[in-house]
Amino acid sequence: MLYCPDCHSHKVKKNGRTHYGKQNHKCKICSRQFVIDNNHTVDAFSREIARRCLMERLSLRGICRLLGVSLNWVLNFALQEWHSAPKDLGISPKLLKMKDRSKLQVIGLQADEVWSFVGKKKNKAWIWIVFEPEHRQVIAFHVGNRGVESMRALWHKIPRKMRKWCYFETDYWEAYQKVIPVDRHLIGKEYTYFIEGFFAELRARVSRLVRKGLSFSKKWDNHLAALQYFFWKFNLEQQPYI
């Protein structure tokens, strides 16, 4: 019996023919259009596998080989997933809703930058990150050069109450000293232990951050979107343990 591949309803009607002359059908319940025995349709299970692959050190072509789908499909699917990431990176609600000044003052946010590139190694794309080590949450990130203007852009992406009350821990890079208030700034390599560990995990799971290969970023927008998507999913992964 004929049924809709999305809602599994049997209330299906014929809906003309496709460009290739195949019989097209339409579901009366969810309006999904489909062709019977269409080899080009990627099922929900494969989509979930592709979604998980985007969080691991696999190139888009590697996902194609794994799932047996076209590069065009993987690229379109990846763009759709990447742009679904929220601007707040899915930070734990416990941190976002925290209003107690005394609790915020004991939170030490670690900040550091990691090198990457887009297109070719001459096009440097420094990734600035603010990391909350206790709950392992990426609070904010910015991609740009390694100057003070990038640090200021990162600073304004941090939630306002965290900028006002939290302490910040960085290395000796001068850009931090020109932006972060002196009375809440701790400087030294010993203060960036956890974020350096996060960088190791980041490079181990995001293929576009390793040496130049087939998986490196070729477009700036895709570089930003893929990073934002990873940070969002990473934050969500940590929350069951908070």
mmCIF file of C-alpha atoms in Angstrom:
data_model
loop_
_atom_site.group_PDB
_atom_site.id
_atom_site.type_symbol
_atom_site.label_atom_id
_atom_site.label_comp_id
_atom_site.label_asym_id
_atom_site.label_seq_id
_atom_site.Cartn_x
_atom_site.Cartn_y
_atom_site.Cartn_z
ATOM 1 C CA MET A 1 0.000 0.000 0.000
ATOM 2 C CA LEU A 2 1.227 3.493 -0.869
ATOM 3 C CA TYR A 3 2.166 5.760 2.045
ATOM 4 C CA CYS A 4 3.886 9.118 2.637
ATOM 5 C CA PRO A 5 7.633 8.798 3.482
ATOM 6 C CA ASP A 6 7.343 11.685 5.993
ATOM 7 C CA CYS A 7 4.118 11.221 7.989
ATOM 8 C CA HIS A 8 3.378 7.638 6.826
ATOM 9 C CA SER A 9 -0.199 8.521 5.975
ATOM 10 C CA HIS A 10 -1.981 6.429 3.360
ATOM 11 C CA LYS A 11 -3.972 9.436 2.185
ATOM 12 C CA VAL A 12 -1.946 9.967 -0.972
ATOM 13 C CA LYS A 13 -3.014 11.188 -4.412
ATOM 14 C CA LYS A 14 -1.387 11.307 -7.822
ATOM 15 C CA ASN A 15 0.153 14.681 -8.586
ATOM 16 C CA GLY A 16 1.252 14.764 -12.211
ATOM 17 C CA ARG A 17 4.645 13.609 -13.473
ATOM 18 C CA THR A 18 8.197 14.709 -12.788
ATOM 19 C CA HIS A 19 10.630 16.242 -15.269
ATOM 20 C CA TYR A 20 11.868 12.701 -15.963
ATOM 21 C CA GLY A 21 8.379 11.377 -16.679
ATOM 22 C CA LYS A 22 7.919 9.461 -13.413
ATOM 23 C CA GLN A 23 4.599 9.449 -11.588
ATOM 24 C CA ASN A 24 4.603 12.040 -8.795
ATOM 25 C CA HIS A 25 2.488 11.689 -5.630
ATOM 26 C CA LYS A 26 1.371 14.129 -2.955
ATOM 27 C CA CYS A 27 0.351 13.466 0.633
ATOM 28 C CA LYS A 28 -3.024 14.966 1.588
ATOM 29 C CA ILE A 29 -1.935 15.321 5.221
ATOM 30 C CA CYS A 30 1.517 16.938 5.142
ATOM 31 C CA SER A 31 1.677 17.961 1.437
ATOM 32 C CA ARG A 32 4.934 16.043 0.900
ATOM 33 C CA GLN A 33 5.560 15.237 -2.774
ATOM 34 C CA PHE A 34 7.426 12.051 -3.628
ATOM 35 C CA VAL A 35 8.136 9.422 -6.273
ATOM 36 C CA ILE A 36 7.841 5.695 -5.554
ATOM 37 C CA ASP A 37 11.188 3.868 -5.415
ATOM 38 C CA ASN A 38 13.101 7.101 -5.886
ATOM 39 C CA ASN A 39 16.796 6.309 -5.425
ATOM 40 C CA HIS A 40 17.588 10.005 -4.960
ATOM 41 C CA THR A 41 15.636 10.303 -1.690
ATOM 42 C CA VAL A 42 17.802 10.260 1.428
ATOM 43 C CA ASP A 43 15.954 8.687 4.355
ATOM 44 C CA ALA A 44 15.742 10.071 7.888
ATOM 45 C CA PHE A 45 18.293 7.593 9.263
ATOM 46 C CA SER A 46 20.930 8.616 6.706
ATOM 47 C CA ARG A 47 20.208 12.269 7.436
ATOM 48 C CA GLU A 48 20.850 11.688 11.130
ATOM 49 C CA ILE A 49 24.130 9.930 10.313
ATOM 50 C CA ALA A 50 25.103 12.887 8.099
ATOM 51 C CA ARG A 51 24.168 15.260 10.943
ATOM 52 C CA ARG A 52 26.509 13.399 13.306
ATOM 53 C CA CYS A 53 29.263 13.279 10.685
ATOM 54 C CA LEU A 54 29.236 17.080 10.546
ATOM 55 C CA MET A 55 30.411 17.007 14.172
ATOM 56 C CA GLU A 56 33.409 14.786 13.452
ATOM 57 C CA ARG A 57 36.660 15.013 11.499
ATOM 58 C CA LEU A 58 35.201 14.060 8.124
ATOM 59 C CA SER A 59 35.349 15.995 4.881
ATOM 60 C CA LEU A 60 32.150 16.530 2.897
ATOM 61 C CA ARG A 61 33.461 14.111 0.281
ATOM 62 C CA GLY A 62 34.099 11.601 3.060
ATOM 63 C CA ILE A 63 30.436 11.840 4.082
ATOM 64 C CA CYS A 64 29.505 11.261 0.421
ATOM 65 C CA ARG A 65 31.533 8.059 0.348
ATOM 66 C CA LEU A 66 30.165 6.911 3.713
ATOM 67 C CA LEU A 67 26.481 7.380 2.823
ATOM 68 C CA GLY A 68 26.645 6.857 -0.926
ATOM 69 C CA VAL A 69 25.095 10.249 -1.700
ATOM 70 C CA SER A 70 26.090 13.077 -4.016
ATOM 71 C CA LEU A 71 28.381 15.945 -3.057
ATOM 72 C CA ASN A 72 25.651 18.392 -4.081
ATOM 73 C CA TRP A 73 23.226 16.817 -1.585
ATOM 74 C CA VAL A 74 25.789 16.794 1.234
ATOM 75 C CA LEU A 75 26.744 20.420 0.611
ATOM 76 C CA ASN A 76 23.111 21.584 0.583
ATOM 77 C CA PHE A 77 22.351 19.528 3.692
ATOM 78 C CA ALA A 78 25.445 20.877 5.478
ATOM 79 C CA LEU A 79 24.537 24.482 4.653
ATOM 80 C CA GLN A 80 21.013 23.931 5.974
ATOM 81 C CA GLU A 81 22.340 22.400 9.200
ATOM 82 C CA TRP A 82 25.070 24.992 9.705
ATOM 83 C CA HIS A 83 22.672 27.898 9.366
ATOM 84 C CA SER A 84 20.299 26.314 11.911
ATOM 85 C CA ALA A 85 22.770 27.068 14.721
ATOM 86 C CA PRO A 86 21.473 29.836 17.041
ATOM 87 C CA LYS A 87 23.435 33.023 17.640
ATOM 88 C CA ASP A 88 23.730 32.294 21.383
ATOM 89 C CA LEU A 89 25.405 28.928 20.585
ATOM 90 C CA GLY A 90 22.907 27.083 22.789
ATOM 91 C CA ILE A 91 24.681 28.061 26.005
ATOM 92 C CA SER A 92 23.339 26.275 29.083
ATOM 93 C CA PRO A 93 20.219 28.073 30.394
ATOM 94 C CA LYS A 94 21.738 27.848 33.883
ATOM 95 C CA LEU A 95 24.489 30.229 32.808
ATOM 96 C CA LEU A 96 22.277 32.564 30.797
ATOM 97 C CA LYS A 97 19.691 32.888 33.587
ATOM 98 C CA MET A 98 22.268 33.393 36.339
ATOM 99 C CA LYS A 99 21.640 36.804 37.932
ATOM 100 C CA ASP A 100 23.404 36.468 41.289
ATOM 101 C CA ARG A 101 26.345 38.889 41.180
ATOM 102 C CA SER A 102 28.386 36.874 43.669
ATOM 103 C CA LYS A 103 28.030 33.687 41.589
ATOM 104 C CA LEU A 104 29.009 35.469 38.403
ATOM 105 C CA GLN A 105 32.093 36.942 40.063
ATOM 106 C CA VAL A 106 33.541 33.489 40.762
ATOM 107 C CA ILE A 107 33.194 32.343 37.147
ATOM 108 C CA GLY A 108 36.507 32.449 35.310
ATOM 109 C CA LEU A 109 36.093 32.690 31.551
ATOM 110 C CA GLN A 110 39.167 31.645 29.591
ATOM 111 C CA ALA A 111 39.902 33.392 26.284
ATOM 112 C CA ASP A 112 42.380 32.435 23.608
ATOM 113 C CA GLU A 113 42.759 32.403 19.828
ATOM 114 C CA VAL A 114 43.522 29.578 17.411
ATOM 115 C CA TRP A 115 44.878 29.863 13.881
ATOM 116 C CA SER A 116 42.947 28.771 10.790
ATOM 117 C CA PHE A 117 42.672 29.861 7.173
ATOM 118 C CA VAL A 118 40.124 30.125 4.353
ATOM 119 C CA GLY A 119 40.996 29.220 0.774
ATOM 120 C CA LYS A 120 44.767 29.389 1.206
ATOM 121 C CA LYS A 121 47.162 29.715 4.123
ATOM 122 C CA LYS A 122 47.831 33.377 3.386
ATOM 123 C CA ASN A 123 44.180 34.144 4.214
ATOM 124 C CA LYS A 124 44.487 33.757 7.968
ATOM 125 C CA ALA A 125 41.276 33.406 9.943
ATOM 126 C CA TRP A 126 42.040 33.625 13.669
ATOM 127 C CA ILE A 127 39.292 32.054 15.779
ATOM 128 C CA TRP A 128 38.854 33.922 19.079
ATOM 129 C CA ILE A 129 36.980 31.907 21.715
ATOM 130 C CA VAL A 130 35.680 32.534 25.224
ATOM 131 C CA PHE A 131 35.353 29.236 27.112
ATOM 132 C CA GLU A 132 33.697 28.465 30.453
ATOM 133 C CA PRO A 133 35.690 25.473 31.764
ATOM 134 C CA GLU A 134 33.500 24.287 34.661
ATOM 135 C CA HIS A 135 30.485 23.520 32.458
ATOM 136 C CA ARG A 136 32.571 23.226 29.245
ATOM 137 C CA GLN A 137 30.563 25.829 27.353
ATOM 138 C CA VAL A 138 31.667 28.032 24.462
ATOM 139 C CA ILE A 139 30.353 31.450 25.494
ATOM 140 C CA ALA A 140 31.285 33.404 22.363
ATOM 141 C CA PHE A 141 33.530 33.276 19.325
ATOM 142 C CA HIS A 142 34.738 35.588 16.587
ATOM 143 C CA VAL A 143 36.699 34.961 13.406
ATOM 144 C CA GLY A 144 38.973 37.706 12.110
ATOM 145 C CA ASN A 145 42.561 38.938 12.322
ATOM 146 C CA ARG A 146 44.693 38.846 15.447
ATOM 147 C CA GLY A 147 44.363 42.554 16.239
ATOM 148 C CA VAL A 148 42.572 44.574 18.895
ATOM 149 C CA GLU A 149 39.535 45.146 16.648
ATOM 150 C CA SER A 150 38.842 41.396 16.620
ATOM 151 C CA MET A 151 39.161 41.249 20.403
ATOM 152 C CA ARG A 152 36.667 44.103 20.731
ATOM 153 C CA ALA A 153 34.258 42.289 18.419
ATOM 154 C CA LEU A 154 34.607 39.159 20.576
ATOM 155 C CA TRP A 155 34.072 41.196 23.757
ATOM 156 C CA HIS A 156 30.733 42.543 22.540
ATOM 157 C CA LYS A 157 29.513 39.022 21.729
ATOM 158 C CA ILE A 158 29.863 37.942 25.365
ATOM 159 C CA PRO A 159 26.553 38.201 27.318
ATOM 160 C CA ARG A 160 26.449 41.611 29.010
ATOM 161 C CA LYS A 161 26.197 40.387 32.600
ATOM 162 C CA MET A 162 29.216 38.137 32.077
ATOM 163 C CA ARG A 163 31.212 41.058 30.681
ATOM 164 C CA LYS A 164 30.256 43.048 33.755
ATOM 165 C CA TRP A 165 30.917 40.564 36.574
ATOM 166 C CA CYS A 166 32.958 37.546 35.451
ATOM 167 C CA TYR A 167 36.743 37.244 35.660
ATOM 168 C CA PHE A 168 38.701 36.621 32.455
ATOM 169 C CA GLU A 169 41.798 34.455 32.152
ATOM 170 C CA THR A 170 44.147 34.853 29.163
ATOM 171 C CA ASP A 171 47.745 34.583 28.042
ATOM 172 C CA TYR A 172 50.014 37.594 27.528
ATOM 173 C CA TRP A 173 48.712 38.659 24.095
ATOM 174 C CA GLU A 174 48.404 42.450 24.252
ATOM 175 C CA ALA A 175 44.996 42.649 22.572
ATOM 176 C CA TYR A 176 43.380 41.175 25.692
ATOM 177 C CA GLN A 177 44.978 43.759 27.955
ATOM 178 C CA LYS A 178 43.610 46.620 25.863
ATOM 179 C CA VAL A 179 39.983 45.431 26.091
ATOM 180 C CA ILE A 180 39.423 43.429 29.295
ATOM 181 C CA PRO A 181 39.071 45.505 32.502
ATOM 182 C CA VAL A 182 42.278 45.322 34.573
ATOM 183 C CA ASP A 183 40.516 44.491 37.850
ATOM 184 C CA ARG A 184 38.973 41.319 36.340
ATOM 185 C CA HIS A 185 41.832 40.135 34.175
ATOM 186 C CA LEU A 186 44.166 37.281 35.164
ATOM 187 C CA ILE A 187 47.175 36.847 32.877
ATOM 188 C CA GLY A 188 49.430 33.844 32.488
ATOM 189 C CA LYS A 189 49.810 30.566 30.598
ATOM 190 C CA GLU A 190 48.618 28.701 33.687
ATOM 191 C CA TYR A 191 45.186 30.321 33.223
ATOM 192 C CA THR A 192 44.585 28.912 29.720
ATOM 193 C CA TYR A 193 44.966 25.218 30.556
ATOM 194 C CA PHE A 194 41.355 24.226 29.884
ATOM 195 C CA ILE A 195 40.827 26.231 26.704
ATOM 196 C CA GLU A 196 44.046 24.799 25.251
ATOM 197 C CA GLY A 197 42.617 21.342 25.926
ATOM 198 C CA PHE A 198 39.422 22.380 24.167
ATOM 199 C CA PHE A 199 41.476 23.527 21.163
ATOM 200 C CA ALA A 200 43.024 20.050 20.956
ATOM 201 C CA GLU A 201 39.529 18.541 20.848
ATOM 202 C CA LEU A 202 38.405 21.162 18.340
ATOM 203 C CA ARG A 203 41.182 20.289 15.896
ATOM 204 C CA ALA A 204 40.562 16.582 16.429
ATOM 205 C CA ARG A 205 36.877 16.904 15.458
ATOM 206 C CA VAL A 206 36.754 19.731 12.882
ATOM 207 C CA SER A 207 38.632 18.720 9.742
ATOM 208 C CA ARG A 208 38.778 22.254 8.328
ATOM 209 C CA LEU A 209 41.096 23.253 11.195
ATOM 210 C CA VAL A 210 43.897 20.806 10.375
ATOM 211 C CA ARG A 211 46.593 21.070 7.680
ATOM 212 C CA LYS A 212 45.435 21.890 4.168
ATOM 213 C CA GLY A 213 43.568 18.996 2.549
ATOM 214 C CA LEU A 214 40.326 18.354 0.702
ATOM 215 C CA SER A 215 38.267 19.295 3.750
ATOM 216 C CA PHE A 216 39.629 22.792 4.405
ATOM 217 C CA SER A 217 37.331 25.819 4.072
ATOM 218 C CA LYS A 218 37.083 27.509 0.704
ATOM 219 C CA LYS A 219 34.436 30.095 1.593
ATOM 220 C CA TRP A 220 34.482 32.474 4.565
ATOM 221 C CA ASP A 221 30.710 32.188 5.189
ATOM 222 C CA ASN A 222 30.903 28.393 5.283
ATOM 223 C CA HIS A 223 33.891 28.594 7.665
ATOM 224 C CA LEU A 224 31.881 30.766 10.088
ATOM 225 C CA ALA A 225 28.697 28.700 9.748
ATOM 226 C CA ALA A 226 30.478 25.372 10.297
ATOM 227 C CA LEU A 227 32.235 26.693 13.423
ATOM 228 C CA GLN A 228 29.030 28.145 14.869
ATOM 229 C CA TYR A 229 27.257 24.828 14.249
ATOM 230 C CA PHE A 230 30.033 22.861 15.972
ATOM 231 C CA PHE A 231 30.084 25.139 19.031
ATOM 232 C CA TRP A 232 26.285 24.915 19.317
ATOM 233 C CA LYS A 233 26.273 21.107 19.150
ATOM 234 C CA PHE A 234 29.269 20.909 21.498
ATOM 235 C CA ASN A 235 27.455 23.022 24.107
ATOM 236 C CA LEU A 236 24.380 20.816 23.834
ATOM 237 C CA GLU A 237 26.511 17.689 24.263
ATOM 238 C CA GLN A 238 27.833 18.974 27.606
ATOM 239 C CA GLN A 239 24.483 19.998 29.106
ATOM 240 C CA PRO A 240 23.263 16.515 30.184
ATOM 241 C CA TYR A 241 26.213 16.499 32.615
ATOM 242 C CA ILE A 242 25.529 19.942 34.090
#
